[in-house]
C-alpha cells in the first residue's frame, strides 16, 4: 500500500498553516529564522502527519518554504550542503509517495514542468543581492 502527501509552500495564511507554525515552531510564524526548523518538524511528522497517513488520509500541508524544506530534509535524510540549494516554489503542489513503512518512494510536482522550473528559479533569485 502506498501513501501520498501533498506539500505546498503557502503564499497565504490558513488555519492549518497557523496550527502548523504553532505546533512546529513554538515561537510563532515571525521567528522562522531563529528556530531549529528540522528539529521542530520531525515531532510534527511523528505525532500528526504519519498517523494521518497510516489512517488512510491524504494530508495537504501548506507551510512556509523553510518548513517544507525541513520536512524534505527529515524524510530523505538530505545532507546540509544539498538542502540549502533546494528551492521550494510557492503554491506548486509537491506530491510525495510512501511505502507501507512511510519511507519515501517518489516525489513530483504537479503542473507544467517549465512553470515549476521558473518558479524554483524565482525562489533562488530571492536570496541574491540586487544591483544598486
mmCIF file of C-alpha atoms in Angstrom:
data_model
loop_
_atom_site.group_PDB
_atom_site.id
_atom_site.type_symbol
_atom_site.label_atom_id
_atom_site.label_comp_id
_atom_site.label_asym_id
_atom_site.label_seq_id
_atom_site.Cartn_x
_atom_site.Cartn_y
_atom_site.Cartn_z
ATOM 1 C CA UNK A 1 0.000 0.000 0.000
ATOM 2 C CA UNK A 2 1.307 3.416 -0.940
ATOM 3 C CA UNK A 3 0.538 6.614 0.916
ATOM 4 C CA UNK A 4 0.511 10.130 -0.533
ATOM 5 C CA UNK A 5 1.075 13.524 0.998
ATOM 6 C CA UNK A 6 0.720 16.876 -0.735
ATOM 7 C CA UNK A 7 3.055 19.719 0.212
ATOM 8 C CA UNK A 8 2.974 23.291 -0.981
ATOM 9 C CA UNK A 9 4.763 26.448 0.077
ATOM 10 C CA UNK A 10 1.999 28.768 1.173
ATOM 11 C CA UNK A 11 1.634 32.264 -0.152
ATOM 12 C CA UNK A 12 -1.339 32.813 2.155
ATOM 13 C CA UNK A 13 -2.006 32.145 5.798
ATOM 14 C CA UNK A 14 -4.552 29.460 6.564
ATOM 15 C CA UNK A 15 -5.807 27.960 9.797
ATOM 16 C CA UNK A 16 -3.763 24.823 9.112
ATOM 17 C CA UNK A 17 -0.670 26.931 8.432
ATOM 18 C CA UNK A 18 -1.097 28.766 11.723
ATOM 19 C CA UNK A 19 -1.570 25.452 13.566
ATOM 20 C CA UNK A 20 1.466 24.021 11.776
ATOM 21 C CA UNK A 21 3.580 27.007 12.840
ATOM 22 C CA UNK A 22 2.342 26.831 16.412
ATOM 23 C CA UNK A 23 2.977 23.080 16.589
ATOM 24 C CA UNK A 24 6.321 23.095 14.846
ATOM 25 C CA UNK A 25 7.962 26.324 15.884
ATOM 26 C CA UNK A 26 6.502 27.104 19.307
ATOM 27 C CA UNK A 27 7.887 30.590 18.753
ATOM 28 C CA UNK A 28 5.404 31.946 16.222
ATOM 29 C CA UNK A 29 5.486 32.329 12.484
ATOM 30 C CA UNK A 30 7.516 35.513 12.629
ATOM 31 C CA UNK A 31 10.551 33.748 14.108
ATOM 32 C CA UNK A 32 11.206 31.106 11.452
ATOM 33 C CA UNK A 33 14.865 32.021 11.084
ATOM 34 C CA UNK A 34 15.601 31.717 14.786
ATOM 35 C CA UNK A 35 14.196 28.206 15.165
ATOM 36 C CA UNK A 36 15.864 24.881 14.534
ATOM 37 C CA UNK A 37 13.337 24.002 11.882
ATOM 38 C CA UNK A 38 14.268 20.374 11.274
ATOM 39 C CA UNK A 39 14.228 19.566 14.987
ATOM 40 C CA UNK A 40 10.737 21.001 15.208
ATOM 41 C CA UNK A 41 9.320 19.434 12.042
ATOM 42 C CA UNK A 42 10.222 15.844 12.945
ATOM 43 C CA UNK A 43 7.952 15.629 16.033
ATOM 44 C CA UNK A 44 5.089 17.095 13.976
ATOM 45 C CA UNK A 45 5.681 14.400 11.353
ATOM 46 C CA UNK A 46 5.666 11.662 14.005
ATOM 47 C CA UNK A 47 2.690 12.958 16.010
ATOM 48 C CA UNK A 48 0.399 14.277 13.287
ATOM 49 C CA UNK A 49 1.309 13.577 9.663
ATOM 50 C CA UNK A 50 2.472 9.936 9.884
ATOM 51 C CA UNK A 51 -0.592 8.827 11.903
ATOM 52 C CA UNK A 52 -2.859 10.535 9.377
ATOM 53 C CA UNK A 53 -1.163 8.644 6.542
ATOM 54 C CA UNK A 54 -1.429 5.335 8.424
ATOM 55 C CA UNK A 55 -5.144 6.032 8.900
ATOM 56 C CA UNK A 56 -5.549 6.290 5.121
ATOM 57 C CA UNK A 57 -5.804 10.066 4.968
ATOM 58 C CA UNK A 58 -4.059 12.096 2.287
ATOM 59 C CA UNK A 59 -2.973 15.262 4.085
ATOM 60 C CA UNK A 60 -2.338 18.534 2.339
ATOM 61 C CA UNK A 61 0.328 20.602 4.077
ATOM 62 C CA UNK A 62 0.585 24.287 3.260
ATOM 63 C CA UNK A 63 3.534 25.849 5.014
ATOM 64 C CA UNK A 64 6.459 28.223 4.655
ATOM 65 C CA UNK A 65 9.113 27.030 2.200
ATOM 66 C CA UNK A 66 11.593 26.603 5.081
ATOM 67 C CA UNK A 67 9.191 24.234 6.810
ATOM 68 C CA UNK A 68 8.680 22.218 3.635
ATOM 69 C CA UNK A 69 12.454 22.108 3.078
ATOM 70 C CA UNK A 70 12.945 20.890 6.653
ATOM 71 C CA UNK A 71 10.361 18.164 6.164
ATOM 72 C CA UNK A 72 12.090 17.041 2.963
ATOM 73 C CA UNK A 73 15.427 17.008 4.791
ATOM 74 C CA UNK A 74 13.929 14.872 7.538
ATOM 75 C CA UNK A 75 12.123 12.455 5.205
ATOM 76 C CA UNK A 76 15.019 11.963 2.794
ATOM 77 C CA UNK A 77 17.930 12.467 5.220
ATOM 78 C CA UNK A 78 19.273 15.147 2.877
ATOM 79 C CA UNK A 79 22.744 16.494 3.754
ATOM 80 C CA UNK A 80 23.003 20.137 4.842
ATOM 81 C CA UNK A 81 25.077 21.128 1.818
ATOM 82 C CA UNK A 82 22.344 19.829 -0.520
ATOM 83 C CA UNK A 83 19.251 21.051 1.294
ATOM 84 C CA UNK A 84 20.370 24.692 1.227
ATOM 85 C CA UNK A 85 20.213 24.554 -2.572
ATOM 86 C CA UNK A 86 16.707 23.129 -2.679
ATOM 87 C CA UNK A 87 14.326 25.864 -3.819
ATOM 88 C CA UNK A 88 10.679 25.223 -2.975
ATOM 89 C CA UNK A 89 8.417 27.084 -5.414
ATOM 90 C CA UNK A 90 5.449 28.912 -3.896
ATOM 91 C CA UNK A 91 1.999 27.422 -4.482
ATOM 92 C CA UNK A 92 3.231 24.462 -6.550
ATOM 93 C CA UNK A 93 1.955 21.191 -5.059
ATOM 94 C CA UNK A 94 4.632 18.605 -4.348
ATOM 95 C CA UNK A 95 3.316 15.050 -4.070
ATOM 96 C CA UNK A 96 5.234 12.527 -2.000
ATOM 97 C CA UNK A 97 4.640 8.812 -2.293
ATOM 98 C CA UNK A 98 5.492 6.499 0.595
ATOM 99 C CA UNK A 99 5.700 2.761 1.018
ATOM 100 C CA UNK A 100 3.862 0.891 3.800
ATOM 101 C CA UNK A 101 6.631 1.847 6.269
ATOM 102 C CA UNK A 102 6.252 5.530 5.281
ATOM 103 C CA UNK A 103 9.621 5.650 3.559
ATOM 104 C CA UNK A 104 9.617 7.982 0.532
ATOM 105 C CA UNK A 105 9.487 6.126 -2.783
ATOM 106 C CA UNK A 106 8.931 9.135 -5.015
ATOM 107 C CA UNK A 107 8.087 12.809 -5.243
ATOM 108 C CA UNK A 108 6.878 15.028 -8.043
ATOM 109 C CA UNK A 109 5.476 18.490 -8.567
ATOM 110 C CA UNK A 110 2.028 18.830 -10.065
ATOM 111 C CA UNK A 111 1.840 21.192 -13.012
ATOM 112 C CA UNK A 112 3.775 22.296 -16.043
ATOM 113 C CA UNK A 113 7.483 21.420 -15.689
ATOM 114 C CA UNK A 114 8.661 24.684 -17.306
ATOM 115 C CA UNK A 115 6.491 26.774 -14.976
ATOM 116 C CA UNK A 116 7.777 24.861 -11.954
ATOM 117 C CA UNK A 117 11.406 25.373 -13.031
ATOM 118 C CA UNK A 118 10.737 29.091 -13.475
ATOM 119 C CA UNK A 119 9.125 29.271 -10.031
ATOM 120 C CA UNK A 120 12.128 27.488 -8.494
ATOM 121 C CA UNK A 121 14.468 29.944 -10.207
ATOM 122 C CA UNK A 122 12.401 32.841 -8.855
ATOM 123 C CA UNK A 123 12.780 31.464 -5.313
ATOM 124 C CA UNK A 124 16.532 31.063 -5.823
ATOM 125 C CA UNK A 125 16.773 34.661 -7.049
ATOM 126 C CA UNK A 126 15.080 35.997 -3.895
ATOM 127 C CA UNK A 127 18.261 35.414 -1.917
ATOM 128 C CA UNK A 128 20.597 37.097 -4.397
ATOM 129 C CA UNK A 129 21.848 40.638 -3.946
ATOM 130 C CA UNK A 130 20.133 43.162 -6.168
ATOM 131 C CA UNK A 131 22.206 45.633 -8.166
ATOM 132 C CA UNK A 132 22.345 49.125 -6.663
#
